[in-house]
PDB file of C-alpha atoms in Angstrom:
ATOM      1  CA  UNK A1161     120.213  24.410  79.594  1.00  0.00           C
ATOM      2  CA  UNK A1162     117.906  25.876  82.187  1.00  0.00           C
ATOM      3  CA  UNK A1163     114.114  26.056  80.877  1.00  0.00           C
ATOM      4  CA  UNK A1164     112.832  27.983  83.571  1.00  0.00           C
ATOM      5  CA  UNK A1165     111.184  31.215  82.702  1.00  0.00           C
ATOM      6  CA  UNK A1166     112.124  34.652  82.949  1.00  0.00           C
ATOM      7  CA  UNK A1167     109.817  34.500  85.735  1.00  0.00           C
ATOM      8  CA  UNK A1168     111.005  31.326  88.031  1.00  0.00           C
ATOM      9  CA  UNK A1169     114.687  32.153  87.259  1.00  0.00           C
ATOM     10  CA  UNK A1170     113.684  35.723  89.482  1.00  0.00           C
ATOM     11  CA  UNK A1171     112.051  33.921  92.253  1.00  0.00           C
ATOM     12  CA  UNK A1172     114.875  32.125  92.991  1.00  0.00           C
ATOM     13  CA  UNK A1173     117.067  35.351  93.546  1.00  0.00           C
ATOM     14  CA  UNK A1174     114.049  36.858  95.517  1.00  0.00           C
ATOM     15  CA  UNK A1175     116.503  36.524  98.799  1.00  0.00           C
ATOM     16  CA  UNK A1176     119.563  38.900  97.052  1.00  0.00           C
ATOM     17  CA  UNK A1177     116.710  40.980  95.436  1.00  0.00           C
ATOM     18  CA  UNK A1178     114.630  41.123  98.950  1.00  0.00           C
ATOM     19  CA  UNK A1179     117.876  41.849 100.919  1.00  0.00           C
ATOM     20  CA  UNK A1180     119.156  44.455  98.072  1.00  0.00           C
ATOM     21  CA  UNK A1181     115.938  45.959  98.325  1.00  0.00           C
ATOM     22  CA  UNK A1182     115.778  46.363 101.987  1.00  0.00           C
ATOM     23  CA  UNK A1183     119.555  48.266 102.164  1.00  0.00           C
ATOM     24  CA  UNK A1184     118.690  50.756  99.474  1.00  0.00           C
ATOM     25  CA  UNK A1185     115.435  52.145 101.468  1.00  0.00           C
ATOM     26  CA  UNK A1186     117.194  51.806 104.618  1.00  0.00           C
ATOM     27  CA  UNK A1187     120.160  53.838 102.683  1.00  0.00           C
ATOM     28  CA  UNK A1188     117.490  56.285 101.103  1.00  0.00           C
ATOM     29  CA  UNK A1189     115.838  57.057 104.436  1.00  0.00           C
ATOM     30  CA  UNK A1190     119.198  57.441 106.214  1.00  0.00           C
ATOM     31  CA  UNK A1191     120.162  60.029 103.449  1.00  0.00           C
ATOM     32  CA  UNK A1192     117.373  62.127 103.988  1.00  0.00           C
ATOM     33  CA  UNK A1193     117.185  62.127 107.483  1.00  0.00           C
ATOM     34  CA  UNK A1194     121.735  63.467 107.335  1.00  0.00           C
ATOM     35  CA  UNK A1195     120.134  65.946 104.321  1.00  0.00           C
ATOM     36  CA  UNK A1196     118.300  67.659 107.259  1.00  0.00           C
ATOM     37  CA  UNK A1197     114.850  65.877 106.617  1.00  0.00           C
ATOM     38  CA  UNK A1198     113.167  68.474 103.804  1.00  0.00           C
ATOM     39  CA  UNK A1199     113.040  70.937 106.930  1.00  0.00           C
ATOM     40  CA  UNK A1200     115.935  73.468 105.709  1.00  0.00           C
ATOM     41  CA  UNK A1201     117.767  72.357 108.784  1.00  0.00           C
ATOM     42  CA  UNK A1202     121.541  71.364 108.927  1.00  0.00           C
ATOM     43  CA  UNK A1203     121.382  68.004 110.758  1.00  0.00           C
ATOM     44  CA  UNK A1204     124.902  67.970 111.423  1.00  0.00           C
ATOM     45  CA  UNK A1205     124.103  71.468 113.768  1.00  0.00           C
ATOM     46  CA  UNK A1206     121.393  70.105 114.840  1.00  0.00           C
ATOM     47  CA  UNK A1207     123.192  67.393 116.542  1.00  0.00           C
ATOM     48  CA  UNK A1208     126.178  69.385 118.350  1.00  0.00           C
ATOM     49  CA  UNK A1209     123.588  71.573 119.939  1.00  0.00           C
ATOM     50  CA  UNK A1210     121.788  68.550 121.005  1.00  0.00           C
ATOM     51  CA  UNK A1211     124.872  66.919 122.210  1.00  0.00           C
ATOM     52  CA  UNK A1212     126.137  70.337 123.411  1.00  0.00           C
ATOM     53  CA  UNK A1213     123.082  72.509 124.125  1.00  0.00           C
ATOM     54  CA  UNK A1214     125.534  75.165 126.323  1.00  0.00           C
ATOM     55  CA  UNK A1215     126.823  76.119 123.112  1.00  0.00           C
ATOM     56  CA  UNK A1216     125.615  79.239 120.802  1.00  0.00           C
ATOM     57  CA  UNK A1217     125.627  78.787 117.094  1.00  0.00           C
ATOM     58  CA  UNK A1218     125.945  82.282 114.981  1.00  0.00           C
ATOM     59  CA  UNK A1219     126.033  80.355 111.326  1.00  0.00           C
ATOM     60  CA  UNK A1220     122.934  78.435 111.627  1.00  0.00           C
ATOM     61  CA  UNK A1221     120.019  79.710 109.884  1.00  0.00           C
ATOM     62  CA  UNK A1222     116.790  78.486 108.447  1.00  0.00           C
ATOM     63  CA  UNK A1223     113.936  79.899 106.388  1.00  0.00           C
ATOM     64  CA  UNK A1224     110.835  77.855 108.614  1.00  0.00           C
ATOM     65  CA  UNK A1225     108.184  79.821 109.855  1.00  0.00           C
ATOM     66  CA  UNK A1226     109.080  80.685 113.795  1.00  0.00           C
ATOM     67  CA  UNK A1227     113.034  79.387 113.616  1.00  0.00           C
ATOM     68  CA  UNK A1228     115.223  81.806 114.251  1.00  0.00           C
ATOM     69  CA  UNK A1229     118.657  80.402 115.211  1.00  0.00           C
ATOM     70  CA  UNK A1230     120.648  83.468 114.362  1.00  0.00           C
ATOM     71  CA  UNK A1231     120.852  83.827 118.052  1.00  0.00           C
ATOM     72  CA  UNK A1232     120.685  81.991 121.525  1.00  0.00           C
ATOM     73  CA  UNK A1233     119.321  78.277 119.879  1.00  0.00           C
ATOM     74  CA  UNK A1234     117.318  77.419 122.700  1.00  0.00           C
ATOM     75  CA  UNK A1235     115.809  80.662 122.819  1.00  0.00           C
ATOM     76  CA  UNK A1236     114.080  80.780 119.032  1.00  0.00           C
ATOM     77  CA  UNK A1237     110.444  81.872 118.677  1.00  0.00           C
ATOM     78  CA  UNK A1238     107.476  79.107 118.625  1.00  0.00           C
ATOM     79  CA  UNK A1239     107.351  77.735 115.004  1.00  0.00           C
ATOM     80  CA  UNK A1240     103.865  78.041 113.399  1.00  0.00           C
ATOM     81  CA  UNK A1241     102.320  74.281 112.650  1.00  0.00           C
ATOM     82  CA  UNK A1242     101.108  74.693 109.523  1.00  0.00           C
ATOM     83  CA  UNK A1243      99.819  71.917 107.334  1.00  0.00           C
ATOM     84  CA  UNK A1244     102.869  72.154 105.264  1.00  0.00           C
ATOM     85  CA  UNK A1245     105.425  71.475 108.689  1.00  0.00           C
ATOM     86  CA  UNK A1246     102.854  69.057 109.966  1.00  0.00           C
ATOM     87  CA  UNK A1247     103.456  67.083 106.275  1.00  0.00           C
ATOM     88  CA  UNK A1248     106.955  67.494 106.943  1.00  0.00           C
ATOM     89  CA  UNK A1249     106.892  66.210 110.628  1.00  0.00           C
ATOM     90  CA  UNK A1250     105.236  62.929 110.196  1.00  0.00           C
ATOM     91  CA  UNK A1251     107.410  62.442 107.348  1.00  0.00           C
ATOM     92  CA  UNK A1252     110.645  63.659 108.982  1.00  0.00           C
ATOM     93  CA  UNK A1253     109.219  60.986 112.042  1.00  0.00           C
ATOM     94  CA  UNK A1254     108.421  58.020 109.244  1.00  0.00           C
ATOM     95  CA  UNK A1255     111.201  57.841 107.458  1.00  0.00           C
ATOM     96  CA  UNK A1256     113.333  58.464 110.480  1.00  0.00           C
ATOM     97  CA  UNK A1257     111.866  55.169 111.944  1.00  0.00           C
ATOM     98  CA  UNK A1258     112.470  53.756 108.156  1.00  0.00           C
ATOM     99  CA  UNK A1259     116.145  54.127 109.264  1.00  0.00           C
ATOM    100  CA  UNK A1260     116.001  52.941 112.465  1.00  0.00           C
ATOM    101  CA  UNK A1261     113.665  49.902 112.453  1.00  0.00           C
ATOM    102  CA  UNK A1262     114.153  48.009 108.759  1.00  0.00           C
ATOM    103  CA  UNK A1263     117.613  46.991 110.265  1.00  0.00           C
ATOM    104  CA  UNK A1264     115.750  44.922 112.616  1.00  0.00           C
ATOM    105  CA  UNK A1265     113.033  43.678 110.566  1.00  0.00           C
ATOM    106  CA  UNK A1266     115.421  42.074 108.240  1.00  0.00           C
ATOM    107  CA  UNK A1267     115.385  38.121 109.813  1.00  0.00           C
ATOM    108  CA  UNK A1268     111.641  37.941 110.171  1.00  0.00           C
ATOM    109  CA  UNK A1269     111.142  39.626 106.445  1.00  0.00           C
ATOM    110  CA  UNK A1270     113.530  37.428 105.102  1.00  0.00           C
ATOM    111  CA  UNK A1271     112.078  34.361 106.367  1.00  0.00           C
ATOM    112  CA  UNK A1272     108.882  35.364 105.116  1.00  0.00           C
ATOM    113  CA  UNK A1273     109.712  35.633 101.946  1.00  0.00           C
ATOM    114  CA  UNK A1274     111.394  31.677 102.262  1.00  0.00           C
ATOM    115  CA  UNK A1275     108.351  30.556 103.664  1.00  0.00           C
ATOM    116  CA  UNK A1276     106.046  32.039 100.791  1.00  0.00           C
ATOM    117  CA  UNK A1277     108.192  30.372  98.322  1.00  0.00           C
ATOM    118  CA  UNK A1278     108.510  27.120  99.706  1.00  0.00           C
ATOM    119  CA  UNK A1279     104.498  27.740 100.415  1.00  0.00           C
ATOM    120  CA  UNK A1280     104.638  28.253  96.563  1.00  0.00           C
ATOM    121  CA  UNK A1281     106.668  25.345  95.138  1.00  0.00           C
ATOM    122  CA  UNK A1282     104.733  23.066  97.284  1.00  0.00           C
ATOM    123  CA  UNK A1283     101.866  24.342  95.458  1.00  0.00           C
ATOM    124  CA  UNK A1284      99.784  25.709  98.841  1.00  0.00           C
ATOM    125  CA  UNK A1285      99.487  28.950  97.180  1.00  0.00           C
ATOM    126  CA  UNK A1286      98.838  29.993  93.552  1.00  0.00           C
ATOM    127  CA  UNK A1287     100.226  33.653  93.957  1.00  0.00           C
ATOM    128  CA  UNK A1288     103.414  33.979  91.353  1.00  0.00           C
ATOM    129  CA  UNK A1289     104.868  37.175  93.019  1.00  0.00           C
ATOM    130  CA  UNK A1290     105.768  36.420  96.613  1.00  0.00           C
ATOM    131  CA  UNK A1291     104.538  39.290  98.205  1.00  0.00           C
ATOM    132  CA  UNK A1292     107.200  40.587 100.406  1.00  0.00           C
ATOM    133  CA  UNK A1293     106.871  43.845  99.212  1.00  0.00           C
ATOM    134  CA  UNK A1294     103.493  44.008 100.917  1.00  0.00           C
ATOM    135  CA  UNK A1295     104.541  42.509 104.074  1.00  0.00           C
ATOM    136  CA  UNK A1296     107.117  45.378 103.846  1.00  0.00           C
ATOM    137  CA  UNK A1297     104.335  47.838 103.433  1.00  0.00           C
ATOM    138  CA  UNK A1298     102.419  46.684 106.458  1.00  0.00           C
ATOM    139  CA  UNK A1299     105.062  46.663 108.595  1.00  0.00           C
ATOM    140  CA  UNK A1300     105.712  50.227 107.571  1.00  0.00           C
ATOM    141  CA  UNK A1301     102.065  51.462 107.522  1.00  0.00           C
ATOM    142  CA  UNK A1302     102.354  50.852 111.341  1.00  0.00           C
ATOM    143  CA  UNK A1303     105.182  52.641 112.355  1.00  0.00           C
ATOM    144  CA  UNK A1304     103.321  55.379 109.717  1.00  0.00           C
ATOM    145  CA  UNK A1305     100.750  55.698 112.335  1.00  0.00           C
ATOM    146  CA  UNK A1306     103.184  55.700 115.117  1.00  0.00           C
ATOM    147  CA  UNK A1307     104.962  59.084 113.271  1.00  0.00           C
ATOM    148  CA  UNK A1308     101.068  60.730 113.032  1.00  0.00           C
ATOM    149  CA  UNK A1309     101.277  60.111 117.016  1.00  0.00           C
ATOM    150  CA  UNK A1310     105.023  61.087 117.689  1.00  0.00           C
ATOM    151  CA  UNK A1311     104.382  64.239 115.381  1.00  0.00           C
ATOM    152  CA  UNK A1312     101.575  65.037 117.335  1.00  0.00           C
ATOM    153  CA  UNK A1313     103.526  64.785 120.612  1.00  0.00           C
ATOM    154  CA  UNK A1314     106.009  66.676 119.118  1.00  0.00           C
ATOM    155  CA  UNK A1315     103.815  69.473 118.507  1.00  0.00           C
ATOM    156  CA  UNK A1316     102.294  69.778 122.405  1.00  0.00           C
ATOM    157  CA  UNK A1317     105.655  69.898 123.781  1.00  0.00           C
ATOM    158  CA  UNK A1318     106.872  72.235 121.447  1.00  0.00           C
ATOM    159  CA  UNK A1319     104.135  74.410 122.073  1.00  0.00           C
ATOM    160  CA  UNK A1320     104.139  74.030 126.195  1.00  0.00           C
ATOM    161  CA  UNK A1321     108.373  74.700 125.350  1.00  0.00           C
ATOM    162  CA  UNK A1322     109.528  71.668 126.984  1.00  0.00           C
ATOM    163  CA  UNK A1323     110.912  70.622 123.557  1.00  0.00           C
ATOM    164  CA  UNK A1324     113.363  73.922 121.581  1.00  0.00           C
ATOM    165  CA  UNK A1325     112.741  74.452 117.964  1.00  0.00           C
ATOM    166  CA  UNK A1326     116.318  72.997 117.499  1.00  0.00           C
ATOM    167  CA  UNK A1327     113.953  69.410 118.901  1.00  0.00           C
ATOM    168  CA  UNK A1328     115.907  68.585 122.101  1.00  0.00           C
ATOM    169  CA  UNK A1329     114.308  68.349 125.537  1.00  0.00           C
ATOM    170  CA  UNK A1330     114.604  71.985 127.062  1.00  0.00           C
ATOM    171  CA  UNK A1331     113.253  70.454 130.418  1.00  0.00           C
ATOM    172  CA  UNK A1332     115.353  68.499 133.007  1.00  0.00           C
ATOM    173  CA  UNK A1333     111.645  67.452 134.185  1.00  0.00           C
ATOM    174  CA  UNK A1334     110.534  65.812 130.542  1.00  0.00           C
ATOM    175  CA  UNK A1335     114.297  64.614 130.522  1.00  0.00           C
ATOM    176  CA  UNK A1336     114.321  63.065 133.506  1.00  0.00           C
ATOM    177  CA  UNK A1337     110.919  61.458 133.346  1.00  0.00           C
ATOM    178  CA  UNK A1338     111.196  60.112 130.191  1.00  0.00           C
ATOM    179  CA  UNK A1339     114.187  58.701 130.953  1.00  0.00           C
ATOM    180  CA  UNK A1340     113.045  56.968 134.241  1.00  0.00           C
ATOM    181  CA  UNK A1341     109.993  55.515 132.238  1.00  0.00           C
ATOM    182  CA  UNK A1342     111.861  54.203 129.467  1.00  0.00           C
ATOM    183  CA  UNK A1343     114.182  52.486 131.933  1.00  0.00           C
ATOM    184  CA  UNK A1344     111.490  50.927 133.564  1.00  0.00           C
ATOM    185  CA  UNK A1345     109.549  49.602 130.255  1.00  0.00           C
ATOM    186  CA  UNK A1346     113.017  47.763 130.000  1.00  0.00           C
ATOM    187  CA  UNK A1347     111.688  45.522 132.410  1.00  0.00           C
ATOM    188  CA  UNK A1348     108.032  45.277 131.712  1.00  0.00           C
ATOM    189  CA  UNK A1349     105.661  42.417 130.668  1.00  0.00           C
ATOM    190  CA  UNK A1350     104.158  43.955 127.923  1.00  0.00           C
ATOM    191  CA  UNK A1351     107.940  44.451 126.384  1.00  0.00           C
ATOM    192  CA  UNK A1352     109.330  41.274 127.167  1.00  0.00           C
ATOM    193  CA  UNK A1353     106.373  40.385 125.605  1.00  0.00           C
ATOM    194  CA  UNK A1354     106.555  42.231 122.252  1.00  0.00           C
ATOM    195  CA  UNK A1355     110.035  41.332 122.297  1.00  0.00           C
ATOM    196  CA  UNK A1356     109.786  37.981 121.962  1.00  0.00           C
ATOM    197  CA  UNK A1357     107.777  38.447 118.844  1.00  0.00           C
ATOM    198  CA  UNK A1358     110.411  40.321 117.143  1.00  0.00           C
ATOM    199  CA  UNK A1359     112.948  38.080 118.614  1.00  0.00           C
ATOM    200  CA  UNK A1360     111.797  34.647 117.106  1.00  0.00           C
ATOM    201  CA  UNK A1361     110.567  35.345 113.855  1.00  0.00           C
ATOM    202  CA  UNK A1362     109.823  31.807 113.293  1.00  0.00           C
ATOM    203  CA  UNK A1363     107.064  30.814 116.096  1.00  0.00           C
ATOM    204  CA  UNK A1364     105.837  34.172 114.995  1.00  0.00           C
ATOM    205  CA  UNK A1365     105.244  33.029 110.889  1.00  0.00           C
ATOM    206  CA  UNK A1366     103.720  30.070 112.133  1.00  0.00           C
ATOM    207  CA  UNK A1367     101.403  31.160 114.691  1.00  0.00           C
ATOM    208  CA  UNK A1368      99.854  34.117 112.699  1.00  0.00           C
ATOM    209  CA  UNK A1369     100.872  32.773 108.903  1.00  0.00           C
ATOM    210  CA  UNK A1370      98.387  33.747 106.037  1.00  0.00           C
ATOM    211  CA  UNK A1371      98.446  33.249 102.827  1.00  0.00           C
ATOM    212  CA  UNK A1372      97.728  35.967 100.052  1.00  0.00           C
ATOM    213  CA  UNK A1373      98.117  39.992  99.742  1.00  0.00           C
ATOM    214  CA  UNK A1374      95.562  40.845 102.263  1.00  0.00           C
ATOM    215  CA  UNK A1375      97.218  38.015 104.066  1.00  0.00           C
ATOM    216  CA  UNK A1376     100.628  39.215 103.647  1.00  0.00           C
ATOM    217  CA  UNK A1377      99.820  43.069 104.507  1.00  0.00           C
ATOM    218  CA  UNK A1378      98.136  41.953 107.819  1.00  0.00           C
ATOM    219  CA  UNK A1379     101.340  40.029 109.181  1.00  0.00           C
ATOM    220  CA  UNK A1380     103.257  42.893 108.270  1.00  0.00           C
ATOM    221  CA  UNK A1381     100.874  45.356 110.087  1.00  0.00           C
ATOM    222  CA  UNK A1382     100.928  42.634 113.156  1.00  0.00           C
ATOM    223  CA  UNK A1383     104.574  42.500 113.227  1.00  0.00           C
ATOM    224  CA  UNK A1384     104.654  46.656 113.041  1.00  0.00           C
ATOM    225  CA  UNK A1385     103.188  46.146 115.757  1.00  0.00           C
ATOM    226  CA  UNK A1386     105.220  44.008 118.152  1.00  0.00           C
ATOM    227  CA  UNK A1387     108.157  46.342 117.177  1.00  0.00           C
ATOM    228  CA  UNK A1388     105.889  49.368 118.159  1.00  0.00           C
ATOM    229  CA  UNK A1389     105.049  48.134 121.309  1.00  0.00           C
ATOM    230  CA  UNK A1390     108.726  46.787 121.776  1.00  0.00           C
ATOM    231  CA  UNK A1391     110.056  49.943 121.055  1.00  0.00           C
ATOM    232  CA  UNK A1392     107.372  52.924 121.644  1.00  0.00           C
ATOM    233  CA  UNK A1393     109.763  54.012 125.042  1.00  0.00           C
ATOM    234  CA  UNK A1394     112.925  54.294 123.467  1.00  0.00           C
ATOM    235  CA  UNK A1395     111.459  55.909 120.340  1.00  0.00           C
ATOM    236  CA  UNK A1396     110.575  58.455 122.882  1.00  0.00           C
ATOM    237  CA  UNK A1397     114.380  59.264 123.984  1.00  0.00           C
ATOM    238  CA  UNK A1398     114.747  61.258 120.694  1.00  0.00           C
ATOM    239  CA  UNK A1399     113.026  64.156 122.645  1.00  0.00           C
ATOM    240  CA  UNK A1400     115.382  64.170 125.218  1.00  0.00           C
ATOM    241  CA  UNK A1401     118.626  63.382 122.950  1.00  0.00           C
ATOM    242  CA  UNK A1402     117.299  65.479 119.990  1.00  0.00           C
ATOM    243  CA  UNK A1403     114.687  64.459 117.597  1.00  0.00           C
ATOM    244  CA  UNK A1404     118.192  65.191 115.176  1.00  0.00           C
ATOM    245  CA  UNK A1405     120.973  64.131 116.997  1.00  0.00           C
ATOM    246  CA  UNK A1406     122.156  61.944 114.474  1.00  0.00           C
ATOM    247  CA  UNK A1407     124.478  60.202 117.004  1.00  0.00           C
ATOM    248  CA  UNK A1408     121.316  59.925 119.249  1.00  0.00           C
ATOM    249  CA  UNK A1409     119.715  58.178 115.975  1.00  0.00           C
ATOM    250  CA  UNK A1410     122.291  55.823 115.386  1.00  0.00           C
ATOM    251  CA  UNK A1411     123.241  54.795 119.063  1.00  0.00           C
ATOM    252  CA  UNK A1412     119.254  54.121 119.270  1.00  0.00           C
ATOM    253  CA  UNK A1413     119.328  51.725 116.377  1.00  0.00           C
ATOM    254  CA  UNK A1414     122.238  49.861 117.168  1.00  0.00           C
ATOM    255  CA  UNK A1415     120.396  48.990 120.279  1.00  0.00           C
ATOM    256  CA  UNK A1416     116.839  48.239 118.768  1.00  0.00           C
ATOM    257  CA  UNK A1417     119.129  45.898 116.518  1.00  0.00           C
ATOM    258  CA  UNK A1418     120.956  44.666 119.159  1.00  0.00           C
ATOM    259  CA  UNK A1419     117.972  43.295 120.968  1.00  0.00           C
ATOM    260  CA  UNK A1420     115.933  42.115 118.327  1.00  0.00           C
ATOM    261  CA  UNK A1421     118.781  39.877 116.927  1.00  0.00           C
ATOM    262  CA  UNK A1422     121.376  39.047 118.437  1.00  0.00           C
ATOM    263  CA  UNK A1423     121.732  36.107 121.308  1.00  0.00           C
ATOM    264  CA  UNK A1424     122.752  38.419 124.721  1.00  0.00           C
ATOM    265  CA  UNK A1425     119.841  40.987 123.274  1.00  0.00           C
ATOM    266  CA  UNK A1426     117.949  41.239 125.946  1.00  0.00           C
ATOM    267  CA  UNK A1427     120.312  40.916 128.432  1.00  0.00           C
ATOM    268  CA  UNK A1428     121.520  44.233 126.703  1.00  0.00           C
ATOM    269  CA  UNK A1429     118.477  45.613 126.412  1.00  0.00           C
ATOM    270  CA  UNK A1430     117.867  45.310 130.364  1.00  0.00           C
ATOM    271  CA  UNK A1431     121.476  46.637 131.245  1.00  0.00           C
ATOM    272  CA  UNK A1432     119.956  50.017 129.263  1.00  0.00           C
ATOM    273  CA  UNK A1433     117.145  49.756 131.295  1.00  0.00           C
ATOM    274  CA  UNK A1434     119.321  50.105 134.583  1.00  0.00           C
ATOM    275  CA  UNK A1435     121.787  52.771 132.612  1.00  0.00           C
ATOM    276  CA  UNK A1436     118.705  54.914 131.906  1.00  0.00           C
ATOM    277  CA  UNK A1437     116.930  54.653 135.348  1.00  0.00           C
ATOM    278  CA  UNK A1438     120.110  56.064 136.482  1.00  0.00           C
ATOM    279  CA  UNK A1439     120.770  58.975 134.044  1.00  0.00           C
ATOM    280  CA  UNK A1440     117.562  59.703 134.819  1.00  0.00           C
ATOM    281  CA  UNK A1441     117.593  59.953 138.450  1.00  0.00           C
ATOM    282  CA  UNK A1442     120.854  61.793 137.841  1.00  0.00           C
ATOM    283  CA  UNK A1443     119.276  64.024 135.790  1.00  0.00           C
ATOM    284  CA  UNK A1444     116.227  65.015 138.168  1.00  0.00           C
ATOM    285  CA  UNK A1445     118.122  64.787 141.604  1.00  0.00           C
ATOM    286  CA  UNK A1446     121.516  65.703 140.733  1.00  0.00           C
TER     287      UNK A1446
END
């Protein structure tokens, strides 16, 4: 008969509980990003005028202050930042990254929650709880500041119109140049460098390993922010393929996953770098 208590029994499932835990926010944020984000928008119309901005839309309507998209979409009045769409915004930018970057994070939270519990039954640490919920939360609390700034970005270009109220790049110029310069990060130090972080989860537990809550939220908040400088540049492409595009989400994910995890990553990642140098070019020249 097994003696162990209520409590060790749990740890030992913390892997199914951590991993079960992990797909139901990524599910959850997902959701509400295809529910329109709390912004009264239809995401689904939002993406086919972002994939097909030539197109007029007569059935798409929304109560926000300034969107009026019972006519030309790219030609709807200025929306008023309140504080209420400003709470929305960084939200609507949060949990989008939620979506797009737990994926990702998955091998390196995972094997901190196997080192904290071999930390634990070695006796190196007295904490019961392993505390991968925190780690979690520090990780997130960066890309939480990353949203503030995005949101904010958001709003300038919105407000200089290089960005519609339907959130797709109205500007060949912003299209173009973000493009080029996302491209180009593909190949730069400070990304290689950030990607190798994220890419060996390991040397990056033991190098910058402590124990504890504190200890726990602050290599969470240091891994946030690897992945934010990894991936700051092709966060930015939702302003040129819609801040909604929903295919523009997912194709964006798939290749932050893609070269966080898997062997020809980077490889990938650079072959992107060249694709988007060249749309880009295309895009200003052409």
């Amino acid at each position: 008969m097994d003696s162990a208590s209520p409590l060790e029994r749990l740890l030992r499932r913390d892997r199914l509980i951590t991993i079960a835990g992990l797909v139901v926010l990524c599910l959850l944020a997902w959701l509400y990003i295809v529910a329109g984000a709390g912004l009264d928008m239809n995401a689904w119309e939002m993406s086919r005028l972002a994939l097909f901005p030539h197109l007029q839309t007569g059935d798409m309507t929304s109560d926000m202050p300034g969107m009026d998209m019972s006519g030309m979409a790219m030609e709807a009045e200025p929306r008023i930042w309140g504080p209420p769409i400003w709470t929305l915004m960084i939200a609507m930018w949060w949990i989008m990254m939620v979506a797009m970057m737990s994926p990702s994070a998955v091998p390196t939270v995972l094997l901190y929650a196997r080192v904290h519990r071999h930390a634990l039954t070695q006796g190196q640490i007295q904490d019961k709880l392993a505390p991968t919920g925190v780690f979690v939360a520090g990780y997130l609390l960066v890309w939480l500041g990353f949203s503030v700034v995005a949101a904010s970005l958001h709003w300038l270009l919105e407000r200089e119109a290089f960005v519609s109220t339907t959130m797709s790049s109205q500007s060949r110029w912003l299209s173009g140049i973000v493009l080029i310069a996302a491209g180009l990060y593909q190949f730069s130090p400070l990304k290689n460098a950030c990607l190798s972080h994220c890419r060996a989860p390991t040397a990056f537990l033991s190098n910058h390993w402590r124990p504890h809550t504190l200890g726990a939220l602050r290599l969470g908040a240091l891994h946030g922010a690897f992945c934010v400088g990894c991936c700051w540049m092709l966060m930015a492409l939702l302003f040129v393929g819609g801040v909604m595009n929903l295919v523009w989400i997912a194709a964006l994910a798939v290749l932050v996953l893609v070269e966080k995890v898997f062997p020809a990553g980077q490889w990938v990642g650079r072959a992107a770098g060249i694709a988007l140098i060249a749309w880009g070019s295309a895009t200003l020249f052409i």
